[in-house]
Every structure is written in C-alpha cells, then in structure tokens.
Short mmCIF file of C-alpha atoms in Angstrom, two decimals:
data_model
loop_
_atom_site.label_atom_id
_atom_site.label_comp_id
_atom_site.label_asym_id
_atom_site.label_seq_id
_atom_site.Cartn_x
_atom_site.Cartn_y
_atom_site.Cartn_z
CA MET A 1 -32.31 -5.52 -63.45
CA ALA A 2 -32.44 -8.06 -60.67
CA LEU A 3 -33.66 -10.65 -63.16
CA ARG A 4 -30.69 -9.97 -65.40
CA THR A 5 -28.15 -10.43 -62.61
CA LEU A 6 -29.90 -13.59 -61.52
CA ALA A 7 -29.73 -14.89 -65.05
CA THR A 8 -25.98 -14.28 -65.37
CA ARG A 9 -25.34 -15.90 -62.02
CA LYS A 10 -27.45 -18.85 -63.03
CA THR A 11 -25.27 -19.61 -66.05
CA LEU A 12 -22.15 -19.38 -63.89
CA GLY A 13 -23.88 -21.41 -61.22
CA ALA A 14 -24.70 -24.20 -63.59
CA LEU A 15 -20.97 -24.86 -63.94
CA SER A 16 -20.42 -25.20 -60.19
CA THR A 17 -21.32 -28.12 -58.01
CA PHE A 18 -22.83 -26.18 -55.11
CA PRO A 19 -26.60 -26.10 -55.34
CA GLN A 20 -26.74 -22.86 -53.37
CA GLN A 21 -24.90 -21.01 -56.07
CA LEU A 22 -27.63 -21.81 -58.54
CA ARG A 23 -29.71 -19.25 -56.71
CA GLY A 24 -26.92 -16.72 -56.95
CA LEU A 25 -26.31 -16.78 -53.21
CA GLN A 26 -22.84 -17.39 -51.88
CA THR A 27 -22.91 -19.28 -48.61
CA PHE A 28 -20.02 -19.89 -46.28
CA THR A 29 -18.25 -22.82 -44.74
CA LEU A 30 -16.02 -23.18 -41.74
CA PRO A 31 -12.39 -22.46 -42.69
CA ASP A 32 -9.80 -24.94 -41.46
CA LEU A 33 -7.14 -24.02 -38.99
CA ALA A 34 -3.52 -24.08 -40.14
CA TYR A 35 -2.52 -25.88 -36.94
CA ASP A 36 -3.82 -28.51 -34.54
CA TYR A 37 -6.22 -27.61 -31.78
CA GLY A 38 -3.62 -28.44 -29.16
CA ALA A 39 -0.75 -26.64 -30.88
CA LEU A 40 -1.32 -23.38 -29.03
CA GLU A 41 -0.92 -24.88 -25.56
CA PRO A 42 -0.26 -23.70 -22.89
CA ALA A 43 -1.39 -20.22 -23.93
CA ILE A 44 -4.76 -21.44 -25.18
CA SER A 45 -5.92 -24.95 -24.35
CA GLY A 46 -6.90 -27.45 -27.02
CA ASP A 47 -10.41 -27.74 -25.51
CA ILE A 48 -11.03 -24.07 -25.95
CA MET A 49 -9.69 -24.06 -29.51
CA GLN A 50 -11.86 -27.01 -30.47
CA LEU A 51 -15.04 -25.59 -28.94
CA HIS A 52 -14.31 -22.13 -30.24
CA HIS A 53 -13.73 -23.33 -33.79
CA GLN A 54 -16.18 -26.23 -34.14
CA LYS A 55 -19.05 -24.88 -32.11
CA HIS A 56 -18.97 -21.11 -31.81
CA HIS A 57 -17.55 -20.21 -35.21
CA GLN A 58 -19.66 -22.87 -36.90
CA THR A 59 -22.80 -21.48 -35.23
CA TYR A 60 -22.02 -18.01 -36.51
CA ILE A 61 -21.58 -19.41 -40.02
CA THR A 62 -24.78 -21.44 -39.89
CA ASN A 63 -26.81 -18.51 -38.65
CA TYR A 64 -25.16 -16.17 -41.13
CA ASN A 65 -26.08 -18.44 -44.01
CA LYS A 66 -29.63 -18.66 -42.72
CA ALA A 67 -29.89 -14.89 -42.40
CA LEU A 68 -28.45 -14.43 -45.89
CA GLU A 69 -31.02 -16.78 -47.38
CA GLN A 70 -33.82 -14.98 -45.62
CA LEU A 71 -32.41 -11.65 -46.78
CA ASP A 72 -32.21 -12.93 -50.33
CA ASP A 73 -35.84 -13.95 -50.16
CA ALA A 74 -36.88 -10.64 -48.71
CA ILE A 75 -35.03 -8.68 -51.37
CA ALA A 76 -36.47 -10.80 -54.15
CA LYS A 77 -39.96 -10.23 -52.79
CA GLY A 78 -39.30 -6.55 -52.21
CA ASP A 79 -40.01 -6.95 -48.48
CA ALA A 80 -38.19 -3.94 -47.12
CA SER A 81 -39.14 -4.32 -43.47
CA THR A 82 -37.90 -7.90 -43.25
CA ALA A 83 -34.73 -6.96 -45.08
CA VAL A 84 -34.01 -4.24 -42.56
CA LYS A 85 -35.00 -6.42 -39.60
CA LEU A 86 -32.43 -9.02 -40.63
CA GLN A 87 -29.59 -6.49 -40.51
CA SER A 88 -28.79 -7.03 -36.86
CA ALA A 89 -28.60 -10.80 -37.33
CA ILE A 90 -26.34 -10.30 -40.34
CA LYS A 91 -24.10 -7.89 -38.51
CA PHE A 92 -23.83 -10.20 -35.52
CA ASN A 93 -23.38 -13.54 -37.25
CA GLY A 94 -21.55 -12.23 -40.30
CA GLY A 95 -19.32 -10.16 -38.09
CA GLY A 96 -18.68 -13.23 -35.98
CA HIS A 97 -17.62 -15.17 -39.06
CA VAL A 98 -15.39 -12.38 -40.38
CA ASN A 99 -13.78 -11.70 -37.02
CA HIS A 100 -13.09 -15.32 -36.19
CA SER A 101 -11.64 -16.01 -39.64
CA ILE A 102 -9.13 -13.24 -39.01
CA PHE A 103 -8.52 -14.51 -35.47
CA TRP A 104 -7.49 -18.01 -36.59
CA LYS A 105 -4.92 -16.47 -38.94
CA ASN A 106 -3.70 -14.22 -36.15
CA LEU A 107 -2.63 -17.24 -34.11
CA ALA A 108 0.27 -19.57 -34.73
CA PRO A 109 2.03 -22.18 -32.63
CA THR A 110 5.30 -21.05 -31.07
CA LYS A 111 7.13 -23.56 -33.22
CA GLU A 112 5.88 -21.81 -36.35
CA GLY A 113 6.73 -18.30 -35.28
CA GLY A 114 3.93 -17.50 -32.87
CA GLY A 115 5.03 -14.82 -30.49
CA ASP A 116 8.05 -13.72 -32.53
CA PRO A 117 8.02 -9.93 -32.54
CA PRO A 118 7.41 -8.13 -35.83
CA HIS A 119 10.29 -7.07 -38.02
CA GLY A 120 10.31 -4.94 -41.12
CA SER A 121 8.01 -2.04 -41.73
CA LEU A 122 5.38 -3.08 -39.18
CA GLY A 123 7.95 -3.28 -36.39
CA TRP A 124 9.25 0.12 -37.35
CA ALA A 125 5.75 1.62 -37.47
CA ILE A 126 4.99 0.19 -34.02
CA ASP A 127 8.15 1.69 -32.57
CA GLN A 128 7.25 5.00 -34.15
CA SER A 129 3.68 5.13 -32.91
CA TYR A 130 3.89 3.36 -29.56
CA GLY A 131 7.55 3.35 -28.59
CA SER A 132 7.99 -0.39 -28.52
CA VAL A 133 6.11 -3.62 -29.05
CA GLU A 134 5.85 -4.09 -25.28
CA LYS A 135 4.14 -0.74 -24.90
CA LEU A 136 1.71 -1.60 -27.67
CA ILE A 137 0.95 -4.93 -25.99
CA ALA A 138 0.39 -3.18 -22.66
CA LYS A 139 -2.01 -0.75 -24.30
CA MET A 140 -3.95 -3.47 -26.07
CA ASN A 141 -4.16 -5.55 -22.91
CA ALA A 142 -5.46 -2.57 -20.94
CA GLU A 143 -8.12 -1.86 -23.54
CA GLY A 144 -9.03 -5.50 -23.87
CA ALA A 145 -9.45 -5.91 -20.14
CA ALA A 146 -11.63 -2.81 -20.02
CA VAL A 147 -14.13 -4.07 -22.60
CA GLN A 148 -17.47 -4.46 -20.82
CA GLY A 149 -19.18 -7.75 -21.58
CA SER A 150 -18.26 -9.20 -24.96
CA GLY A 151 -16.13 -7.76 -27.70
CA TRP A 152 -12.83 -7.64 -29.50
CA VAL A 153 -9.65 -5.59 -29.24
CA TRP A 154 -7.88 -4.75 -32.49
CA LEU A 155 -4.58 -3.47 -33.81
CA ALA A 156 -5.46 -1.91 -37.13
CA VAL A 157 -3.98 0.28 -39.80
CA ASP A 158 -5.92 3.21 -41.15
CA LYS A 159 -5.25 2.85 -44.84
CA GLU A 160 -6.12 6.45 -45.63
CA LEU A 161 -4.01 8.02 -42.93
CA LYS A 162 -1.36 5.27 -42.98
CA ARG A 163 -1.45 5.11 -39.21
CA LEU A 164 -1.68 2.31 -36.63
CA VAL A 165 -4.63 2.42 -34.27
CA VAL A 166 -5.79 0.33 -31.33
CA GLU A 167 -9.56 -0.08 -31.21
CA THR A 168 -12.18 -2.10 -29.42
CA THR A 169 -15.51 -3.28 -30.78
CA ALA A 170 -18.52 -4.63 -28.92
CA ASN A 171 -20.11 -8.05 -29.45
CA GLN A 172 -19.26 -9.18 -32.98
CA ASP A 173 -19.19 -5.78 -34.63
CA PRO A 174 -16.58 -5.87 -37.38
CA LEU A 175 -13.79 -3.33 -37.19
CA VAL A 176 -15.14 -1.28 -40.06
CA THR A 177 -17.94 -0.09 -37.79
CA LYS A 178 -15.29 1.98 -36.03
CA GLY A 179 -13.95 3.52 -39.23
CA PRO A 180 -14.45 2.61 -42.86
CA SER A 181 -10.75 2.81 -43.69
CA LEU A 182 -9.57 0.58 -40.84
CA VAL A 183 -7.92 -2.69 -41.84
CA PRO A 184 -7.48 -5.22 -39.04
CA LEU A 185 -3.97 -6.53 -38.43
CA ILE A 186 -4.45 -8.36 -35.14
CA GLY A 187 -7.73 -9.07 -33.40
CA ILE A 188 -8.07 -10.65 -29.97
CA ASP A 189 -11.37 -12.19 -28.96
CA VAL A 190 -12.29 -11.12 -25.42
CA TRP A 191 -15.64 -12.86 -25.34
CA GLU A 192 -15.71 -15.09 -22.30
CA HIS A 193 -15.96 -18.20 -24.46
CA ALA A 194 -12.47 -17.48 -25.75
CA TYR A 195 -10.80 -18.01 -22.37
CA TYR A 196 -13.27 -19.08 -19.70
CA LEU A 197 -12.49 -22.78 -19.45
CA GLN A 198 -8.84 -22.05 -18.87
CA TYR A 199 -8.59 -18.64 -17.25
CA LYS A 200 -12.06 -18.33 -15.68
CA ASN A 201 -12.67 -14.66 -15.02
CA VAL A 202 -9.05 -13.57 -15.13
CA ARG A 203 -9.13 -11.93 -18.53
CA PRO A 204 -5.81 -10.05 -17.97
CA ASP A 205 -3.95 -13.38 -17.66
CA TYR A 206 -5.45 -14.58 -20.95
CA LEU A 207 -4.41 -11.34 -22.64
CA LYS A 208 -0.92 -11.59 -21.25
CA ASN A 209 -0.45 -15.14 -22.46
CA ILE A 210 -2.04 -14.92 -25.86
CA TRP A 211 0.82 -12.79 -27.14
CA LYS A 212 3.02 -15.87 -27.00
CA VAL A 213 1.07 -17.32 -29.91
CA ILE A 214 0.25 -14.24 -31.93
CA ASN A 215 1.27 -14.54 -35.57
CA TRP A 216 3.03 -11.28 -36.31
CA LYS A 217 4.07 -12.52 -39.76
CA TYR A 218 0.49 -12.42 -40.95
CA ALA A 219 0.03 -8.94 -39.49
CA SER A 220 3.20 -7.76 -41.24
CA GLU A 221 1.98 -9.12 -44.56
CA ILE A 222 -1.31 -7.25 -44.30
CA TYR A 223 0.46 -4.09 -43.19
CA GLU A 224 2.90 -4.21 -46.08
CA LYS A 225 0.04 -4.69 -48.49
CA GLU A 226 -1.83 -1.63 -47.21
CA CYS A 227 1.21 0.57 -46.63
CA PRO A 228 3.86 -0.43 -49.15
CA MET B 1 -36.32 -12.04 -1.36
CA SER B 2 -36.99 -8.36 -1.81
CA TRP B 3 -35.64 -6.54 -4.75
CA SER B 4 -34.11 -3.78 -2.71
CA SER B 5 -32.26 -3.68 0.58
CA SER B 6 -30.35 -6.77 -0.26
CA ASN B 7 -26.93 -5.39 0.52
CA TYR B 8 -25.65 -4.41 3.85
CA LEU B 9 -23.98 -1.06 4.16
CA CYS B 10 -21.65 -0.58 7.01
CA LEU B 11 -19.73 2.52 7.88
CA SER B 12 -16.38 2.58 9.44
CA SER B 13 -13.71 5.09 10.11
CA SER B 14 -10.24 4.45 8.88
CA SER B 15 -8.72 3.90 12.29
CA SER B 16 -10.57 0.65 12.67
CA VAL B 17 -10.58 -0.50 9.09
CA THR B 18 -9.38 -3.92 10.09
CA ARG B 19 -12.02 -4.46 12.74
CA PHE B 20 -14.64 -5.95 10.50
CA SER B 21 -15.82 -8.28 13.19
CA ARG B 22 -17.48 -5.37 14.89
CA CYS B 23 -19.55 -4.44 11.87
CA LYS B 24 -23.14 -5.60 12.15
CA SER B 25 -23.21 -7.00 8.65
CA PRO B 26 -23.76 -10.62 7.74
CA CYS B 27 -20.35 -12.11 7.47
CA GLU B 28 -19.23 -14.42 4.74
CA SER B 29 -18.98 -17.85 6.21
CA GLU B 30 -15.26 -17.98 5.57
CA GLY B 31 -13.28 -15.07 6.76
CA GLN B 32 -14.84 -13.91 10.00
CA ARG B 33 -13.70 -14.34 13.53
CA GLY B 34 -16.45 -14.11 16.06
CA LYS B 35 -20.15 -14.77 15.64
CA CYS B 36 -21.88 -15.06 12.34
CA HIS B 37 -24.97 -12.91 12.20
CA ASP B 38 -28.39 -13.86 10.97
CA LEU B 39 -28.40 -13.54 7.22
CA ASN B 40 -32.10 -12.78 7.04
CA ARG B 41 -31.97 -9.58 9.02
CA PRO B 42 -33.12 -6.56 7.04
CA THR B 43 -30.78 -3.76 6.07
CA ASN B 44 -28.92 -2.50 9.04
CA ILE B 45 -26.65 0.47 9.03
CA SER B 46 -24.39 0.65 12.01
CA ALA B 47 -21.78 3.27 12.61
CA TYR B 48 -19.23 2.76 15.26
CA ASN B 49 -15.95 3.78 16.74
CA SER B 50 -15.94 7.54 16.66
CA LEU B 51 -19.64 7.91 16.29
CA LYS B 52 -20.90 5.83 19.18
CA PRO B 53 -21.00 7.11 22.77
CA PRO B 54 -17.85 6.20 24.64
CA SER B 55 -18.09 3.10 26.83
CA PHE B 56 -15.64 2.26 29.52
CA LYS B 57 -15.34 -1.36 28.54
CA LEU B 58 -12.30 -1.94 26.39
CA ASP B 59 -12.46 -4.26 23.43
CA LYS B 60 -9.93 -7.00 23.11
CA GLY B 61 -6.58 -5.54 22.17
CA GLN B 62 -7.66 -1.95 22.56
CA ARG B 63 -5.54 0.38 24.59
CA ARG B 64 -6.88 2.71 27.26
CA ASN B 65 -6.23 5.83 25.17
CA ASP B 66 -8.01 4.58 22.09
CA HIS B 67 -11.56 4.52 23.31
CA ALA B 68 -11.81 8.28 23.87
CA LEU B 69 -13.85 10.08 21.29
CA LYS B 70 -11.71 10.54 18.23
CA LYS B 71 -12.37 12.69 15.23
CA PRO B 72 -13.23 10.52 12.25
CA ARG B 73 -10.31 10.76 9.92
CA ASN B 74 -11.80 9.13 6.92
CA ILE B 75 -15.32 7.75 6.71
CA SER B 76 -15.72 5.10 4.06
CA ALA B 77 -18.69 3.00 3.06
CA TYR B 78 -18.50 -0.68 2.26
CA TYR B 79 -20.85 -3.01 0.50
CA SER B 80 -20.63 -6.61 1.47
CA LEU B 81 -20.88 -9.72 -0.63
CA LYS B 82 -24.11 -11.48 0.21
CA PRO B 83 -24.07 -15.26 -0.23
CA PRO B 84 -26.86 -16.98 -2.17
CA PRO B 85 -29.74 -18.29 -0.02
CA TYR B 86 -28.70 -21.92 -0.54
CA LYS B 87 -25.54 -23.97 -0.38
CA PHE B 88 -23.30 -24.07 -3.45
CA ASP B 89 -24.10 -27.67 -4.27
CA ALA B 90 -27.83 -27.24 -3.72
CA LEU B 91 -28.47 -26.55 -7.39
CA GLU B 92 -26.73 -29.67 -8.66
CA PRO B 93 -26.97 -31.15 -11.24
CA TYR B 94 -28.49 -28.14 -13.00
CA MET B 95 -25.92 -25.60 -11.92
CA SER B 96 -22.74 -27.12 -10.61
CA LYS B 97 -21.02 -26.25 -7.37
CA ARG B 98 -17.98 -25.22 -9.38
CA THR B 99 -20.02 -22.68 -11.36
CA LEU B 100 -21.37 -21.17 -8.16
CA GLU B 101 -17.92 -21.07 -6.63
CA VAL B 102 -16.49 -19.23 -9.61
CA HIS B 103 -19.52 -17.14 -10.52
CA TRP B 104 -20.25 -16.01 -6.97
CA GLY B 105 -16.81 -16.32 -5.44
CA GLU B 106 -14.86 -14.65 -8.19
CA HIS B 107 -17.09 -12.67 -10.51
CA HIS B 108 -19.61 -11.38 -7.96
CA ARG B 109 -16.95 -10.88 -5.33
CA GLY B 110 -14.80 -9.04 -7.85
CA TYR B 111 -17.66 -6.67 -8.59
CA VAL B 112 -18.23 -5.99 -4.89
CA GLU B 113 -14.55 -5.29 -4.33
CA SER B 114 -14.34 -2.98 -7.35
CA LEU B 115 -17.42 -1.15 -6.12
CA ASN B 116 -15.89 -0.65 -2.70
CA LYS B 117 -12.70 0.56 -4.28
CA TYR B 118 -14.57 3.11 -6.39
CA LEU B 119 -16.59 4.29 -3.42
CA GLY B 120 -13.47 4.61 -1.32
CA LYS B 121 -12.01 7.15 -3.68
CA ASP B 122 -14.20 10.10 -2.75
CA ASP B 123 -17.45 10.99 -0.99
CA ILE B 124 -19.44 12.09 -3.95
CA LEU B 125 -21.45 8.85 -4.09
CA TYR B 126 -21.73 8.59 -0.33
CA GLY B 127 -25.06 7.93 1.25
CA TYR B 128 -26.95 6.08 -1.48
CA THR B 129 -28.55 2.69 -1.13
CA LEU B 130 -27.57 0.27 -3.86
CA ASP B 131 -30.78 0.84 -5.80
CA GLU B 132 -30.30 4.59 -5.73
CA LEU B 133 -26.64 4.23 -6.59
CA ILE B 134 -27.54 2.32 -9.72
CA ARG B 135 -30.01 4.95 -10.83
CA VAL B 136 -27.62 7.79 -10.11
CA THR B 137 -24.61 6.27 -11.80
CA TYR B 138 -26.67 5.23 -14.84
CA ASN B 139 -26.91 8.94 -15.39
CA ASN B 140 -29.84 8.65 -17.79
CA GLY B 141 -28.04 6.58 -20.36
CA ASN B 142 -24.56 7.97 -19.98
CA PRO B 143 -23.26 5.63 -17.34
CA LEU B 144 -20.47 6.61 -15.00
CA PRO B 145 -17.66 4.08 -14.53
CA GLU B 146 -19.14 2.96 -11.20
CA TYR B 147 -22.36 1.98 -12.90
CA ASN B 148 -21.21 -1.33 -14.30
CA VAL B 149 -19.88 -2.70 -11.06
CA ALA B 150 -22.76 -1.39 -8.95
CA ALA B 151 -25.37 -2.76 -11.32
CA GLN B 152 -23.63 -6.12 -11.60
CA VAL B 153 -23.54 -6.44 -7.80
CA TRP B 154 -27.27 -5.84 -7.68
CA ASN B 155 -27.97 -8.04 -10.71
CA HIS B 156 -26.15 -10.99 -9.27
CA ASP B 157 -27.82 -10.68 -5.86
CA PHE B 158 -31.15 -10.65 -7.66
CA PHE B 159 -30.14 -13.61 -9.82
CA TRP B 160 -29.15 -15.85 -6.91
CA GLU B 161 -32.47 -15.12 -5.27
CA SER B 162 -34.31 -15.84 -8.52
CA MET B 163 -33.22 -19.44 -8.27
CA GLN B 164 -33.87 -22.11 -5.69
CA PRO B 165 -33.10 -25.78 -5.23
CA GLY B 166 -36.09 -27.70 -6.49
CA GLY B 167 -37.22 -24.77 -8.57
CA GLY B 168 -39.07 -24.77 -11.83
CA ASN B 169 -42.62 -26.09 -12.17
CA LEU B 170 -45.34 -23.51 -12.41
CA PRO B 171 -46.01 -20.24 -10.67
CA ILE B 172 -49.00 -20.19 -8.39
CA LEU B 173 -51.80 -17.91 -7.29
CA GLY B 174 -51.86 -14.36 -8.51
CA LEU B 175 -48.63 -14.59 -10.44
CA LEU B 176 -49.96 -17.39 -12.60
CA GLU B 177 -53.14 -15.44 -13.20
CA GLN B 178 -51.21 -12.36 -14.23
CA ILE B 179 -48.96 -14.37 -16.54
CA GLU B 180 -51.96 -15.97 -18.18
CA LYS B 181 -53.56 -12.58 -18.57
CA ASP B 182 -50.51 -10.95 -20.12
CA PHE B 183 -49.07 -13.80 -22.17
CA GLY B 184 -52.06 -15.97 -22.93
CA SER B 185 -50.80 -19.06 -21.16
CA PHE B 186 -47.81 -20.15 -19.16
CA SER B 187 -46.38 -22.15 -22.03
CA ASN B 188 -46.55 -19.08 -24.28
CA PHE B 189 -44.64 -17.18 -21.66
CA ARG B 190 -42.08 -19.94 -21.30
CA GLU B 191 -41.53 -20.15 -25.06
CA GLU B 192 -41.18 -16.41 -25.39
CA PHE B 193 -38.77 -16.25 -22.47
CA ILE B 194 -36.58 -19.00 -23.91
CA GLU B 195 -36.60 -17.53 -27.40
CA THR B 196 -35.72 -14.09 -26.08
CA ALA B 197 -32.82 -15.57 -24.15
CA LEU B 198 -31.51 -17.42 -27.18
CA THR B 199 -31.71 -14.48 -29.55
CA LEU B 200 -29.85 -12.15 -27.23
CA PHE B 201 -26.62 -11.02 -28.88
CA GLY B 202 -23.54 -10.83 -26.71
CA SER B 203 -23.63 -10.53 -22.93
CA GLY B 204 -26.76 -9.55 -21.10
CA TRP B 205 -29.72 -10.49 -18.94
CA VAL B 206 -33.28 -11.61 -19.56
CA TRP B 207 -35.93 -10.35 -17.14
CA LEU B 208 -39.54 -10.86 -16.24
CA VAL B 209 -40.58 -7.33 -15.32
CA LEU B 210 -43.71 -5.63 -14.16
CA LYS B 211 -44.01 -2.50 -16.22
CA ARG B 212 -45.15 0.36 -14.06
CA ASN B 213 -46.78 2.52 -16.68
CA GLU B 214 -48.42 -0.21 -18.70
CA LYS B 215 -49.38 -2.15 -15.55
CA ARG B 216 -48.55 -5.49 -17.06
CA LEU B 217 -45.87 -8.17 -17.08
CA ALA B 218 -43.34 -8.25 -19.87
CA ILE B 219 -40.11 -9.95 -20.84
CA ALA B 220 -37.18 -7.58 -21.16
CA THR B 221 -33.59 -8.03 -22.24
CA THR B 222 -30.70 -5.85 -21.26
CA THR B 223 -27.11 -5.80 -22.44
CA ASN B 224 -24.08 -6.08 -20.22
CA ALA B 225 -24.98 -4.59 -16.86
CA VAL B 226 -28.16 -2.67 -17.57
CA THR B 227 -31.12 -3.43 -15.31
CA PRO B 228 -34.82 -2.58 -15.63
CA LEU B 229 -34.48 -0.52 -12.45
CA VAL B 230 -33.03 2.30 -14.48
CA TRP B 231 -36.20 2.80 -16.42
CA ASP B 232 -38.24 2.33 -13.29
CA ASP B 233 -39.78 -1.06 -14.03
CA ILE B 234 -39.96 -3.68 -11.32
CA PRO B 235 -38.04 -6.87 -12.06
CA LEU B 236 -39.48 -10.15 -10.83
CA LEU B 237 -37.03 -12.69 -12.24
CA SER B 238 -33.71 -12.58 -14.01
CA LEU B 239 -31.56 -14.95 -16.02
CA ASP B 240 -27.87 -14.30 -16.50
CA MET B 241 -26.98 -14.79 -20.17
CA TRP B 242 -23.36 -13.75 -19.81
CA GLU B 243 -21.26 -16.67 -20.95
CA HIS B 244 -19.64 -17.04 -17.55
CA ALA B 245 -23.00 -18.08 -16.12
CA TYR B 246 -23.28 -21.27 -18.13
CA TYR B 247 -19.99 -21.94 -19.83
CA LEU B 248 -18.53 -24.31 -17.24
CA ASP B 249 -21.68 -26.45 -17.19
CA TYR B 250 -23.07 -26.24 -20.68
CA LYS B 251 -20.21 -24.86 -22.80
CA ASN B 252 -21.91 -23.23 -25.77
CA ASP B 253 -25.25 -25.02 -25.43
CA LYS B 254 -27.32 -22.00 -24.44
CA ALA B 255 -30.61 -23.71 -25.29
CA ARG B 256 -30.06 -26.44 -22.73
CA TYR B 257 -29.07 -23.91 -20.06
CA VAL B 258 -32.17 -21.80 -20.58
CA ASN B 259 -34.47 -24.82 -20.63
CA VAL B 260 -32.92 -26.19 -17.47
CA PHE B 261 -33.33 -22.81 -15.82
CA MET B 262 -37.01 -22.74 -16.66
CA ASP B 263 -37.62 -26.35 -15.69
CA HIS B 264 -35.51 -26.79 -12.61
CA LEU B 265 -33.98 -23.61 -11.25
CA VAL B 266 -36.35 -20.67 -11.44
CA SER B 267 -37.81 -19.69 -8.10
CA TRP B 268 -41.46 -18.84 -8.54
CA ASN B 269 -41.70 -18.28 -4.79
CA ALA B 270 -39.25 -15.43 -5.05
CA ALA B 271 -41.10 -14.04 -8.05
CA LEU B 272 -44.40 -14.27 -6.18
CA ALA B 273 -42.99 -12.43 -3.18
CA ARG B 274 -41.53 -9.73 -5.39
CA MET B 275 -44.83 -9.44 -7.23
CA ALA B 276 -46.70 -9.07 -3.95
CA ARG B 277 -44.40 -6.28 -2.96
CA ALA B 278 -44.64 -4.68 -6.38
CA GLN B 279 -48.38 -4.45 -5.99
CA SER B 280 -47.93 -1.84 -3.31
CA PHE B 281 -46.44 0.36 -6.00
CA VAL B 282 -48.47 -0.58 -9.06
CA ASN B 283 -52.22 -1.05 -9.26
CA LEU B 284 -53.03 -4.16 -11.23
CA GLY B 285 -56.65 -4.50 -12.13
CA GLU B 286 -59.53 -2.80 -10.41
CA PRO B 287 -59.99 -2.88 -6.63
CA LYS B 288 -62.83 -5.01 -5.32
CA ILE B 289 -65.33 -2.55 -3.99
CA PRO B 290 -68.16 -4.33 -2.20
CA VAL B 291 -71.63 -3.54 -3.41
CA ALA B 292 -73.86 -2.89 -0.45
#
C-alpha cells in the first residue's frame, strides 16, 4: 500500500518544481512576516524580531525538515525504533514551527490594528467568560509569568465545548497536547529568546507590553470560524 | 569549591530585621556598612539578639531598654546571595561582564529573594540546609513551589564555581584517569558533553556527575531546575543551558557557547576538588592493599 501512495505522489510530484516532493515528502520553508522587523517597536525590538524569525524559527524549520526526512526513511525501511526515537525531535521542532507561525500572525504593528481590543463575537465571549479583556490579559500575564523555564501561554477556544480557555504549554509543545479540541487564538512565546535582549529577566514587563501589538483581528477570524 | 555548604544561613528575630551588619554572613560587596567578612569561611550559623547572653555594651543606636533579653517574636531564616569566586569581568571575552551582572545580579539574586520570601511565610521548612531543602521540596518528583527557586539558587552557586578565569584545557590527575576510564578518552567525553548540551530541548542544565550506585562518571541533563542531587548522584560540573546564560553574548549560537565553555571557562580544579570529596562517599576502584 505504501508503494501505491508513493506512486500517486510521484506523478503529482513530477508536475511540481520542488525536488523534495518527488519523494512524496512535504518540507517546509520560513513564512514571511506581514510587517517589518522594526514595526513592532517599542513593544518588541527589531533586533529581537529579526533574530527570532531568521535564526530561531529557521532553525526549527531546518531541524524539522531533517527529522521528517529521517522519519520518512525509517518508515520506508520499516525501522520502528528509529521512527519512535524521532518523535521527540518532531514534536519539538515541528511544534516550534507551528507555534511560531501562529505567533507571527498574532502580532501586528499598532498602525495596522495591533492592540485594538476585539469586537464582535470574540469580544462578547471574552466578556462572558472572563468579565473583560483586561481581566483576561491579567490572567494570561499571570500564567505566562509563572511558566517555569521555556514555554508558551495560549488563549484558545475549545471547539467541542465552544468555550474559551487559557492554557500554558512547556517548551515547544503544540497546544493540542493539552486537549485535542483546542484551537489556538493567541499564543505568546515566553521563551527567554523572545524578550531577553530587551527586557532581560523581567518577563512580566514583556507580557504587559506585548498586548500593545497583539492582532485581535486574526484571533476574531479564527474564533468566528470555529464558533459561527 | 564544595558542592554543599555554599550558602550562609543566618537567623534573626524580627525586632532586628534591619540590622544585617551584625549577621556573620559574607556580605555582598555593595550594600553593607561595616566590615566585609572573609568569603572563604565555611558555613557559619549565628543567632543573635534574643538568643545570645546579654552584654552590657550597647550597640550603636541601641537604647538601654533594648538589650534586655526579649522573647523572639518571629524567627526567620535567610539565605544570602554568594558572589562568584572571581570578578565580573574576569571571564571576558568568553562570558561578558554584562552577562554576569544580569545573570548573577538579577536572575540569581531574584531566586535568592524569592526563596527568602517563601521561607519567611511559615516555619515548616525551617532548619534545613540548602541541599536538604532541595531534596525535601523535590518531594520525590512532585515538586513543591519552593523547589524551583531553592534548586536554582544551588544550581547557580554550583555553576559559578564550575567556571574560572583561564579555565578550559584538560583535567589532571585522578579526574583525567577516571574520565578516560569511563568515556574512553577526553575528546570522547568533550564531544559527548557538547552534543548533549546541543540536543537539550528547552531550558535545562548539563552535568558531569559521579553516579553513586554505578560508581562511574556520566553526563546528565536536567530540565528547568532539576539537579542530580535529587536522585543522589554527585555533580562535579554544570553548564547552564537556559537561554539567559548565553543569549547576551552568543544570541542563538549555542554551539559556540558550549565550545567556549569547554575550551576556556570550565574549571577542572573545581571538578577535581569535588571529585576528591566525592571519593569519601563513593568507592571508585579497589583499595590498594599492600602485599606483605
């Protein structure tokens, strides 16, 4: 059966220009930001944005692609132990890619609506569940500051229960590890690399300031898609 | 240089909580009036005010009524922030003065202050040395909230002492022999150490430990604030792989940081001393029994 799927992918792959796709393996590239590196100043400095995007995110993507290739090999050879051993690298690097891709969309310069509070159904749901946007922000900041070591803090919607939740994940674990029906709306990176050059060890200041460039429009779009 | 007794515990009662100058702990070079004490003195617990016999000499600013024996209203324990055994710019250009100022002055100091705040809340953790406190609060894998700060205080003390100006090169004497026995050669060890550090996910530490049960050296990694003390191994060296340890100097170039640590910062003298002490707890090899 594997041979048959490889064969179908090969015919599709022959039409594309990417040599990787000839093997049936989809690899990933660094997505562009919708804004300049310096556009989020003074909340997040241009240096941090450039390093974060061009070095950290790129490293996750490179390592993810490498792990995927190795996994592909292992599966083709039927090497179960290698396939399982690669899972932690895939979770870490793949999670890093997924999380950061969401993160870039979660940010917007103030000129383009960053920091404007949510309106519409998301705003209403926030008021319902948390009382007000300020209270939600306070809760997320408290949880984000309490994360030990590296991780993320999320505002998510549970698409089964149609409910907003605030969650934290460790390292680069994607949000689905906390619940299969959780869809991330806003994720804030609290790894030290996300704020160290500017805020040093004062993570609470970073969390307070990042809300000035959070793109609530994107969060509202996702929310309306999951909870129409 | 020892892996325990590196923090100074001083007791005070609340009525003299501002009189830190009387505490026989090594003072930070900045904020102390009065004499600075010898930093190399071993652990020294001193209790004073209500618990010392009354003397008729009054201290500066003390009133005649105060020096009579008073009931201790609130005994609290304090841990102090121990400075690294070298000046902040001594590790340049491998670890900048700025990194030490922020890493020690803000992160490490923050941990010490949080620890003191936790300990000030109630007496339940009263009376432990830092090593014991770490083991107790680790709670066999279910750490109490005090665990992270206590362990990070210890970890950072250990880390500063694992480095020295003019470090790097090779270990000597028995430590080199043991490394060659357990890893094959020093370069094998170095490669394995560097690779372990680079494949660590997230925040954590890399250690050279002496495993008590297996009676051999090994490289261990721990996440966040965990230390090999909690599973009773004896650490000899540590490397901080939290991003705050290298970000100011190396940004995201972890490989360069780890290589520089191995080549120029690691203190084999400290490791040797710790190893010598560890041998009083772990038997390595057979004893030399003279024949006839």
